[in-house]
Amino acid sequence: MSEKAAKTALTPSTHTTPPAKFSHGVRKGNILQVAGQVGFAPAVPGEAPTPVGPGLREQTLRTFANVEAILREGGASWEDVVMIRVYLTDTAHFAEFNEIYNEFFADLTEAPAARTTVYVGLPAGLLVEIDALAVLG
Amino acid sequence: MSEKAAKTALTPSTHTTPPAKFSHGVRKGNILQVAGQVGFAPAVPGEAPTPVGPGLREQTLRTFANVEAILREGGASWEDVVMIRVYLTDTAHFAEFNEIYNEFFADLTEAPAARTTVYVGLPAGLLVEIDALAVLG
Amino acid sequence: MSEKAAKTALTPSTHTTPPAKFSHGVRKGNILQVAGQVGFAPAVPGEAPTPVGPGLREQTLRTFANVEAILREGGASWEDVVMIRVYLTDTAHFAEFNEIYNEFFADLTEAPAARTTVYVGLPAGLLVEIDALAVLG
């Protein structure tokens, strides 16, 4: 019964091939880890990924969609997420970010994930990066 | 035997309702994730959370207390913690922080948690933020 | 059969005693968490740890070696890692870092770990810090 759990890379069709030797998400056993996602528009073959619009709302919603695509690829949903790490670039964005966050997660039926929000540097043009840890039931 | 593990929000009485749709901590199966805690004084109904005193020591000890309250709410203790993430705002605080850290954890009987310490931006007035991952035995 | 999983500190011989009450790595059950590693040269008894050379490449490769030593101490390898957190200090380092990363992980046979890269402050002289979460099969 000590069968080795498979480790699976999660690569949704909306995502570009990762720019380095990492996976957009990984599932192993009941643990699913989503890599740091940003507000890139769905991948266009042959083109470099570009963030949607310059605003926090648009980027955040796109980032959520990118996280969600990886969760689904691994057979999970937001309901399975236990931790969301939020990286913003400006403390002045906190209130608006929370508004967007609350709207997005308004319909959760299970306990919302824990969250840590810190303010870091991100590549030019990016206002938000999010990763997530899910534990499947 | 593949019973679905319940996902439980951990909300100690010392804590305010989270300012957004997240949980202060979540337990699912044997995994307990504590959200980023700061040095907020115990919640006073109807008042916004405020950090205790301006100093690193006071804020750090209060932050530890806030993490601990969540661990306990989930049936865990510091002995179960495998990872502590520390966010400071100033590299000059590292030595003092470690002193406080060592005093606080002096009586651990199990292996201390792993730790990552990085320097980020935090909302005005906050000098330290800490989150923790516990694996229950 | 609900035997309590042991929590084990992982301290490779290449590492100094941690500068505070934390473990370089911890294994509990099938979860192995590596603490934030930097490019310190192998420990010399009685001397403070010092980073290898000033360059990103040298520091990154040393950091990988330090993470790897901890994984091995816990009976794991890079193949078991599900998440790698990368802390850089300068967005201008991203491209070079990815080159080094891709070379280092070129021979992985399982799905590469997920990854989050953010830009933070680190103590003077350090350009990169990395931690890792492994799930053993």
CSV table of C-alpha atoms in Angstrom, one decimal:
chain,number,residue,atom,x,y,z
A,1,MET,CA,0.0,0.0,0.0
A,2,SER,CA,3.1,2.2,-0.1
A,3,GLU,CA,2.6,2.9,-3.8
A,4,LYS,CA,4.7,5.8,-5.0
A,5,ALA,CA,2.6,8.8,-5.7
A,6,ALA,CA,3.0,10.1,-9.3
A,7,LYS,CA,4.2,13.7,-9.7
A,8,THR,CA,2.3,15.4,-12.5
A,9,ALA,CA,3.1,18.7,-14.2
A,10,LEU,CA,-0.1,20.8,-14.8
A,11,THR,CA,0.0,22.8,-18.0
A,12,PRO,CA,-3.3,24.3,-19.0
A,13,SER,CA,-3.8,25.1,-22.7
A,14,THR,CA,-4.1,28.8,-21.9
A,15,HIS,CA,-0.5,28.9,-20.7
A,16,THR,CA,2.7,29.3,-22.6
A,17,THR,CA,5.4,26.7,-22.1
A,18,PRO,CA,7.2,27.9,-18.9
A,19,PRO,CA,10.1,30.3,-19.6
A,20,ALA,CA,12.4,28.0,-17.5
A,21,LYS,CA,12.5,24.5,-16.3
A,22,PHE,CA,9.6,24.7,-13.9
A,23,SER,CA,6.0,23.7,-14.0
A,24,HIS,CA,3.0,26.0,-13.8
A,25,GLY,CA,1.7,23.6,-11.3
A,26,VAL,CA,2.5,20.2,-9.8
A,27,ARG,CA,0.3,17.6,-8.2
A,28,LYS,CA,1.7,14.8,-6.2
A,29,GLY,CA,-0.6,12.7,-4.1
A,30,ASN,CA,-3.1,15.0,-2.5
A,31,ILE,CA,-0.9,18.1,-2.7
A,32,LEU,CA,-1.3,20.5,-5.5
A,33,GLN,CA,1.1,23.5,-5.8
A,34,VAL,CA,0.4,26.3,-8.2
A,35,ALA,CA,3.4,28.3,-9.3
A,36,GLY,CA,3.4,32.1,-9.2
A,37,GLN,CA,0.9,33.4,-11.7
A,38,VAL,CA,0.7,36.8,-13.2
A,39,GLY,CA,-1.9,38.6,-15.4
A,40,PHE,CA,-0.7,37.2,-18.7
A,41,ALA,CA,-3.3,36.9,-21.4
A,42,PRO,CA,-3.9,33.4,-22.8
A,43,ALA,CA,-0.9,32.2,-24.7
A,44,VAL,CA,-0.6,33.0,-28.4
A,45,PRO,CA,1.8,30.5,-30.1
A,46,GLY,CA,5.0,32.2,-31.2
A,47,GLU,CA,4.4,35.3,-29.1
A,48,ALA,CA,5.9,36.3,-25.8
A,49,PRO,CA,3.4,36.4,-22.9
A,50,THR,CA,2.0,39.9,-22.2
A,51,PRO,CA,0.0,41.1,-19.3
A,52,VAL,CA,-3.6,42.2,-19.8
A,53,GLY,CA,-4.2,45.9,-19.4
A,54,PRO,CA,-2.3,48.2,-17.0
A,55,GLY,CA,-4.8,48.2,-14.2
A,56,LEU,CA,-4.8,46.2,-10.9
A,57,ARG,CA,-8.4,44.9,-11.4
A,58,GLU,CA,-7.8,43.5,-14.9
A,59,GLN,CA,-4.4,41.9,-13.9
A,60,THR,CA,-5.8,40.4,-10.7
A,61,LEU,CA,-8.8,38.8,-12.4
A,62,ARG,CA,-6.6,37.4,-15.1
A,63,THR,CA,-4.1,36.1,-12.5
A,64,PHE,CA,-7.0,34.4,-10.7
A,65,ALA,CA,-8.1,32.8,-14.0
A,66,ASN,CA,-4.5,31.6,-14.5
A,67,VAL,CA,-4.4,30.0,-11.1
A,68,GLU,CA,-7.8,28.5,-11.6
A,69,ALA,CA,-6.8,26.9,-14.9
A,70,ILE,CA,-4.0,25.1,-13.2
A,71,LEU,CA,-6.1,24.0,-10.3
A,72,ARG,CA,-8.7,22.5,-12.7
A,73,GLU,CA,-5.9,20.8,-14.7
A,74,GLY,CA,-5.0,19.0,-11.5
A,75,GLY,CA,-8.6,18.1,-10.6
A,76,ALA,CA,-9.0,20.8,-8.0
A,77,SER,CA,-10.9,24.0,-7.5
A,78,TRP,CA,-10.6,27.1,-5.3
A,79,GLU,CA,-12.5,25.2,-2.6
A,80,ASP,CA,-9.5,22.9,-2.2
A,81,VAL,CA,-7.0,25.8,-1.7
A,82,VAL,CA,-5.6,26.2,1.8
A,83,MET,CA,-3.1,29.0,1.1
A,84,ILE,CA,-2.9,31.9,-1.3
A,85,ARG,CA,0.2,34.0,-1.4
A,86,VAL,CA,-0.3,37.4,-2.8
A,87,TYR,CA,2.6,39.6,-4.0
A,88,LEU,CA,1.7,43.2,-4.6
A,89,THR,CA,4.0,46.0,-5.6
A,90,ASP,CA,2.4,48.9,-3.7
A,91,THR,CA,0.8,49.1,-0.3
A,92,ALA,CA,-1.6,51.6,-1.8
A,93,HIS,CA,-3.2,48.8,-3.7
A,94,PHE,CA,-4.3,46.8,-0.7
A,95,ALA,CA,-7.8,48.1,-0.3
A,96,GLU,CA,-8.7,47.8,-4.0
A,97,PHE,CA,-7.1,44.4,-4.1
A,98,ASN,CA,-9.2,43.2,-1.2
A,99,GLU,CA,-12.4,44.5,-3.0
A,100,ILE,CA,-11.5,42.5,-6.1
A,101,TYR,CA,-10.6,39.5,-3.9
A,102,ASN,CA,-13.8,39.6,-2.0
A,103,GLU,CA,-16.0,39.8,-5.1
A,104,PHE,CA,-14.1,37.0,-6.7
A,105,PHE,CA,-14.4,34.6,-3.7
A,106,ALA,CA,-17.9,35.7,-2.7
A,107,ASP,CA,-19.4,32.3,-3.6
A,108,LEU,CA,-17.0,30.0,-1.9
A,109,THR,CA,-18.9,27.3,0.1
A,110,GLU,CA,-15.9,26.0,2.0
A,111,ALA,CA,-13.6,27.8,4.4
A,112,PRO,CA,-11.6,30.4,2.4
A,113,ALA,CA,-7.9,29.8,2.0
A,114,ALA,CA,-5.4,31.4,4.4
A,115,ARG,CA,-3.5,34.3,2.8
A,116,THR,CA,-0.3,36.2,3.1
A,117,THR,CA,0.1,39.5,1.4
A,118,VAL,CA,3.5,41.2,1.0
A,119,TYR,CA,4.9,43.9,-1.1
A,120,VAL,CA,7.8,43.1,-3.4
A,121,GLY,CA,9.4,44.0,-6.7
A,122,LEU,CA,8.0,42.4,-9.8
A,123,PRO,CA,9.1,42.6,-13.5
A,124,ALA,CA,8.1,45.9,-15.1
A,125,GLY,CA,4.4,46.1,-15.9
A,126,LEU,CA,3.3,43.5,-13.4
A,127,LEU,CA,1.3,44.7,-10.3
A,128,VAL,CA,0.4,41.3,-8.8
A,129,GLU,CA,1.6,37.8,-8.6
A,130,ILE,CA,-0.3,34.9,-6.8
A,131,ASP,CA,0.5,31.3,-6.0
A,132,ALA,CA,-1.6,28.7,-4.2
A,133,LEU,CA,-1.3,25.5,-2.3
A,134,ALA,CA,-4.2,23.1,-2.4
A,135,VAL,CA,-4.8,19.9,-0.4
A,136,LEU,CA,-7.2,17.6,-2.2
A,137,GLY,CA,-9.9,15.8,-0.1
B,1,MET,CA,-11.4,4.8,3.4
B,2,SER,CA,-11.1,7.7,0.9
B,3,GLU,CA,-13.3,9.9,3.2
B,4,LYS,CA,-13.1,13.5,2.2
B,5,ALA,CA,-11.0,15.6,4.7
B,6,ALA,CA,-12.9,18.5,6.1
B,7,LYS,CA,-11.5,22.0,5.5
B,8,THR,CA,-11.9,24.1,8.6
B,9,ALA,CA,-11.4,27.9,9.0
B,10,LEU,CA,-9.5,28.7,12.2
B,11,THR,CA,-10.6,32.0,13.8
B,12,PRO,CA,-9.4,32.5,17.4
B,13,SER,CA,-11.4,34.8,19.6
B,14,THR,CA,-8.4,37.2,19.8
B,15,HIS,CA,-8.7,37.9,16.1
B,16,THR,CA,-10.8,40.3,14.1
B,17,THR,CA,-12.9,39.0,11.3
B,18,PRO,CA,-10.4,38.9,8.4
B,19,PRO,CA,-10.5,42.1,6.3
B,20,ALA,CA,-11.1,40.1,3.2
B,21,LYS,CA,-12.4,36.7,2.1
B,22,PHE,CA,-9.6,34.7,3.6
B,23,SER,CA,-9.1,32.6,6.8
B,24,HIS,CA,-6.6,33.4,9.5
B,25,GLY,CA,-5.8,29.7,9.3
B,26,VAL,CA,-7.1,26.6,7.6
B,27,ARG,CA,-6.8,23.0,8.6
B,28,LYS,CA,-7.5,20.2,6.1
B,29,GLY,CA,-6.5,16.7,7.0
B,30,ASN,CA,-3.1,16.8,8.7
B,31,ILE,CA,-2.1,20.1,7.1
B,32,LEU,CA,-2.6,23.4,9.0
B,33,GLN,CA,-1.7,26.6,7.3
B,34,VAL,CA,-1.5,29.9,9.3
B,35,ALA,CA,-2.1,33.1,7.3
B,36,GLY,CA,0.3,35.9,7.5
B,37,GLN,CA,0.1,37.4,11.0
B,38,VAL,CA,1.2,40.8,12.2
B,39,GLY,CA,1.5,42.4,15.6
B,40,PHE,CA,-2.1,43.4,16.0
B,41,ALA,CA,-3.4,43.7,19.5
B,42,PRO,CA,-6.3,41.4,20.4
B,43,ALA,CA,-9.5,42.4,18.6
B,44,VAL,CA,-11.8,45.0,20.0
B,45,PRO,CA,-15.3,44.8,18.5
B,46,GLY,CA,-16.1,47.7,16.3
B,47,GLU,CA,-12.5,49.0,16.2
B,48,ALA,CA,-9.9,48.6,13.4
B,49,PRO,CA,-7.0,46.3,14.3
B,50,THR,CA,-4.0,48.2,15.5
B,51,PRO,CA,-0.4,47.0,16.0
B,52,VAL,CA,1.0,46.9,19.5
B,53,GLY,CA,3.8,49.4,20.2
B,54,PRO,CA,6.3,50.6,17.6
B,55,GLY,CA,9.2,48.3,18.5
B,56,LEU,CA,10.3,45.1,16.8
B,57,ARG,CA,10.3,43.1,20.0
B,58,GLU,CA,6.7,43.9,21.0
B,59,GLN,CA,5.4,43.4,17.5
B,60,THR,CA,7.3,40.2,17.1
B,61,LEU,CA,6.0,38.7,20.3
B,62,ARG,CA,2.5,39.7,19.5
B,63,THR,CA,2.8,38.2,16.1
B,64,PHE,CA,4.0,34.9,17.6
B,65,ALA,CA,1.0,35.0,19.9
B,66,ASN,CA,-1.3,35.5,17.0
B,67,VAL,CA,0.2,32.6,15.1
B,68,GLU,CA,0.0,30.5,18.2
B,69,ALA,CA,-3.6,31.2,18.7
B,70,ILE,CA,-4.4,29.9,15.3
B,71,LEU,CA,-2.3,26.8,15.7
B,72,ARG,CA,-4.1,26.1,19.0
B,73,GLU,CA,-7.5,26.7,17.4
B,74,GLY,CA,-6.5,23.9,14.9
B,75,GLY,CA,-5.4,21.5,17.6
B,76,ALA,CA,-1.7,22.1,16.9
B,77,SER,CA,1.3,23.7,18.6
B,78,TRP,CA,4.6,25.2,17.6
B,79,GLU,CA,6.0,21.6,17.9
B,80,ASP,CA,4.0,20.7,14.8
B,81,VAL,CA,5.3,23.6,12.6
B,82,VAL,CA,7.6,22.6,9.8
B,83,MET,CA,8.0,26.0,8.2
B,84,ILE,CA,7.9,29.6,9.4
B,85,ARG,CA,8.1,32.4,6.9
B,86,VAL,CA,9.4,35.7,8.2
B,87,TYR,CA,8.9,39.0,6.5
B,88,LEU,CA,10.9,41.8,7.9
B,89,THR,CA,11.2,45.3,6.5
B,90,ASP,CA,14.8,46.2,7.3
B,91,THR,CA,17.9,44.0,7.2
B,92,ALA,CA,19.2,45.9,10.2
B,93,HIS,CA,16.5,44.1,12.2
B,94,PHE,CA,17.9,40.6,11.6
B,95,ALA,CA,20.1,40.3,14.7
B,96,GLU,CA,17.5,41.6,17.1
B,97,PHE,CA,14.8,39.5,15.5
B,98,ASN,CA,16.9,36.3,15.9
B,99,GLU,CA,17.5,37.1,19.6
B,100,ILE,CA,13.7,37.4,20.1
B,101,TYR,CA,13.2,34.3,18.0
B,102,ASN,CA,15.7,32.2,20.0
B,103,GLU,CA,14.2,33.3,23.3
B,104,PHE,CA,10.7,32.5,22.2
B,105,PHE,CA,11.6,29.0,20.9
B,106,ALA,CA,14.1,28.1,23.6
B,107,ASP,CA,11.9,25.4,25.1
B,108,LEU,CA,10.9,23.5,21.9
B,109,THR,CA,11.4,19.8,22.4
B,110,GLU,CA,11.0,18.7,18.8
B,111,ALA,CA,13.1,19.8,15.8
B,112,PRO,CA,12.5,23.6,15.2
B,113,ALA,CA,10.7,24.6,12.1
B,114,ALA,CA,12.6,25.5,8.9
B,115,ARG,CA,12.6,29.2,8.2
B,116,THR,CA,12.9,31.7,5.4
B,117,THR,CA,13.5,35.3,6.1
B,118,VAL,CA,13.2,38.0,3.5
B,119,TYR,CA,12.8,41.8,3.4
B,120,VAL,CA,9.7,43.2,1.9
B,121,GLY,CA,7.4,46.1,2.1
B,122,LEU,CA,4.6,46.0,4.6
B,123,PRO,CA,1.8,48.4,5.4
B,124,ALA,CA,2.9,51.5,7.4
B,125,GLY,CA,3.7,50.8,11.0
B,126,LEU,CA,4.3,47.1,10.6
B,127,LEU,CA,7.8,45.7,11.0
B,128,VAL,CA,7.2,42.0,10.8
B,129,GLU,CA,4.8,39.5,9.3
B,130,ILE,CA,4.9,35.8,9.9
B,131,ASP,CA,3.1,32.7,8.5
B,132,ALA,CA,3.5,29.1,9.3
B,133,LEU,CA,2.8,25.6,7.9
B,134,ALA,CA,2.2,22.8,10.3
B,135,VAL,CA,1.9,19.1,9.7
B,136,LEU,CA,0.0,17.3,12.4
B,137,GLY,CA,1.3,14.0,13.6
C,1,MET,CA,-2.2,2.7,12.5
C,2,SER,CA,-2.4,6.4,13.4
C,3,GLU,CA,1.3,6.3,14.5
C,4,LYS,CA,2.6,9.8,15.1
C,5,ALA,CA,5.0,10.9,12.4
C,6,ALA,CA,8.4,11.9,13.6
C,7,LYS,CA,9.6,15.4,12.9
C,8,THR,CA,13.3,15.4,12.0
C,9,ALA,CA,15.7,18.3,11.7
C,10,LEU,CA,17.9,18.0,8.6
C,11,THR,CA,21.4,19.3,9.2
C,12,PRO,CA,23.9,18.4,6.5
C,13,SER,CA,27.6,18.4,7.4
C,14,THR,CA,28.2,21.2,4.9
C,15,HIS,CA,26.1,23.5,6.9
C,16,THR,CA,26.8,25.6,10.0
C,17,THR,CA,24.6,25.4,13.0
C,18,PRO,CA,21.6,27.6,12.1
C,19,PRO,CA,22.2,31.2,13.4
C,20,ALA,CA,18.8,31.0,15.2
C,21,LYS,CA,16.4,28.4,16.6
C,22,PHE,CA,15.4,27.0,13.2
C,23,SER,CA,16.3,23.9,11.2
C,24,HIS,CA,17.9,24.0,7.7
C,25,GLY,CA,15.3,21.5,6.8
C,26,VAL,CA,12.5,19.5,8.4
C,27,ARG,CA,11.0,16.2,7.5
C,28,LYS,CA,7.7,15.1,8.9
C,29,GLY,CA,5.9,12.2,7.4
C,30,ASN,CA,6.1,12.6,3.6
C,31,ILE,CA,6.6,16.4,3.8
C,32,LEU,CA,10.1,17.8,3.6
C,33,GLN,CA,10.6,21.6,3.9
C,34,VAL,CA,13.9,23.1,3.1
C,35,ALA,CA,14.6,26.5,4.8
C,36,GLY,CA,15.7,29.5,2.8
C,37,GLN,CA,19.2,28.7,1.5
C,38,VAL,CA,21.8,31.2,0.2
C,39,GLY,CA,25.2,30.9,-1.4
C,40,PHE,CA,27.2,30.2,1.6
C,41,ALA,CA,30.4,28.2,1.1
C,42,PRO,CA,30.6,24.9,3.1
C,43,ALA,CA,30.9,25.5,6.8
C,44,VAL,CA,34.3,26.0,8.4
C,45,PRO,CA,34.2,25.4,12.2
C,46,GLY,CA,34.7,28.6,14.1
C,47,GLU,CA,34.1,30.9,11.2
C,48,ALA,CA,31.1,32.9,10.2
C,49,PRO,CA,29.4,31.6,7.0
C,50,THR,CA,30.4,33.6,3.9
C,51,PRO,CA,28.9,33.7,0.5
C,52,VAL,CA,30.9,32.3,-2.4
C,53,GLY,CA,32.0,34.9,-5.1
C,54,PRO,CA,30.1,38.0,-5.9
C,55,GLY,CA,28.4,36.7,-9.0
C,56,LEU,CA,24.9,35.4,-9.5
C,57,ARG,CA,26.0,32.2,-11.2
C,58,GLU,CA,28.3,31.1,-8.4
C,59,GLN,CA,25.9,32.1,-5.7
C,60,THR,CA,23.0,30.3,-7.4
C,61,LEU,CA,24.9,27.1,-8.0
C,62,ARG,CA,26.1,27.1,-4.4
C,63,THR,CA,22.5,27.8,-3.2
C,64,PHE,CA,21.3,24.8,-5.2
C,65,ALA,CA,24.0,22.7,-3.7
C,66,ASN,CA,22.9,23.8,-0.2
C,67,VAL,CA,19.3,23.0,-0.9
C,68,GLU,CA,20.3,19.6,-2.4
C,69,ALA,CA,22.3,18.7,0.7
C,70,ILE,CA,19.3,19.1,2.8
C,71,LEU,CA,17.0,17.2,0.5
C,72,ARG,CA,19.5,14.3,0.6
C,73,GLU,CA,19.8,14.4,4.3
C,74,GLY,CA,16.1,13.8,4.4
C,75,GLY,CA,16.1,11.0,1.9
C,76,ALA,CA,14.8,13.1,-1.0
C,77,SER,CA,16.1,14.5,-4.3
C,78,TRP,CA,15.1,17.3,-6.6
C,79,GLU,CA,12.7,14.9,-8.3
C,80,ASP,CA,10.6,15.0,-5.1
C,81,VAL,CA,10.4,18.8,-5.0
C,82,VAL,CA,7.0,20.3,-5.8
C,83,MET,CA,7.7,24.0,-5.1
C,84,ILE,CA,10.8,26.1,-5.3
C,85,ARG,CA,10.6,29.7,-4.0
C,86,VAL,CA,13.2,32.0,-5.6
C,87,TYR,CA,14.1,35.4,-4.0
C,88,LEU,CA,16.2,37.6,-6.2
C,89,THR,CA,17.2,41.2,-5.5
C,90,ASP,CA,17.1,42.6,-9.0
C,91,THR,CA,14.7,42.1,-11.8
C,92,ALA,CA,17.6,42.5,-14.2
C,93,HIS,CA,18.9,39.1,-13.0
C,94,PHE,CA,15.9,37.1,-14.2
C,95,ALA,CA,17.2,36.1,-17.6
C,96,GLU,CA,20.6,35.0,-16.3
C,97,PHE,CA,19.0,33.2,-13.4
C,98,ASN,CA,16.7,31.3,-15.7
C,99,GLU,CA,19.7,30.2,-17.8
C,100,ILE,CA,21.5,28.8,-14.8
C,101,TYR,CA,18.2,27.2,-13.6
C,102,ASN,CA,17.6,25.5,-16.9
C,103,GLU,CA,21.1,24.1,-17.1
C,104,PHE,CA,21.0,22.9,-13.5
C,105,PHE,CA,17.6,21.1,-13.9
C,106,ALA,CA,18.2,19.9,-17.5
C,107,ASP,CA,18.4,16.2,-16.5
C,108,LEU,CA,15.2,16.0,-14.3
C,109,THR,CA,13.2,13.0,-15.2
C,110,GLU,CA,10.0,13.8,-13.3
C,111,ALA,CA,7.9,16.9,-13.7
C,112,PRO,CA,9.9,20.0,-12.6
C,113,ALA,CA,8.8,21.8,-9.5
C,114,ALA,CA,6.4,24.7,-9.6
C,115,ARG,CA,8.2,28.0,-8.9
C,116,THR,CA,7.5,31.5,-7.7
C,117,THR,CA,10.1,34.2,-8.2
C,118,VAL,CA,9.9,37.6,-6.5
C,119,TYR,CA,12.3,40.4,-5.9
C,120,VAL,CA,13.0,41.3,-2.3
C,121,GLY,CA,15.8,42.7,0.0
C,122,LEU,CA,18.4,40.3,1.2
C,123,PRO,CA,21.4,40.9,3.6
C,124,ALA,CA,24.3,42.7,2.0
C,125,GLY,CA,26.2,40.6,-0.5
C,126,LEU,CA,23.5,38.1,-1.2
C,127,LEU,CA,21.8,38.0,-4.6
C,128,VAL,CA,19.6,35.0,-4.3
C,129,GLU,CA,17.8,32.9,-1.7
C,130,ILE,CA,15.9,29.7,-2.4
C,131,ASP,CA,13.7,27.4,-0.4
C,132,ALA,CA,11.9,24.2,-1.4
C,133,LEU,CA,9.0,22.0,-0.5
C,134,ALA,CA,9.2,18.3,-1.3
C,135,VAL,CA,6.5,15.6,-1.1
C,136,LEU,CA,8.0,12.1,-0.8
C,137,GLY,CA,6.5,9.3,-2.8
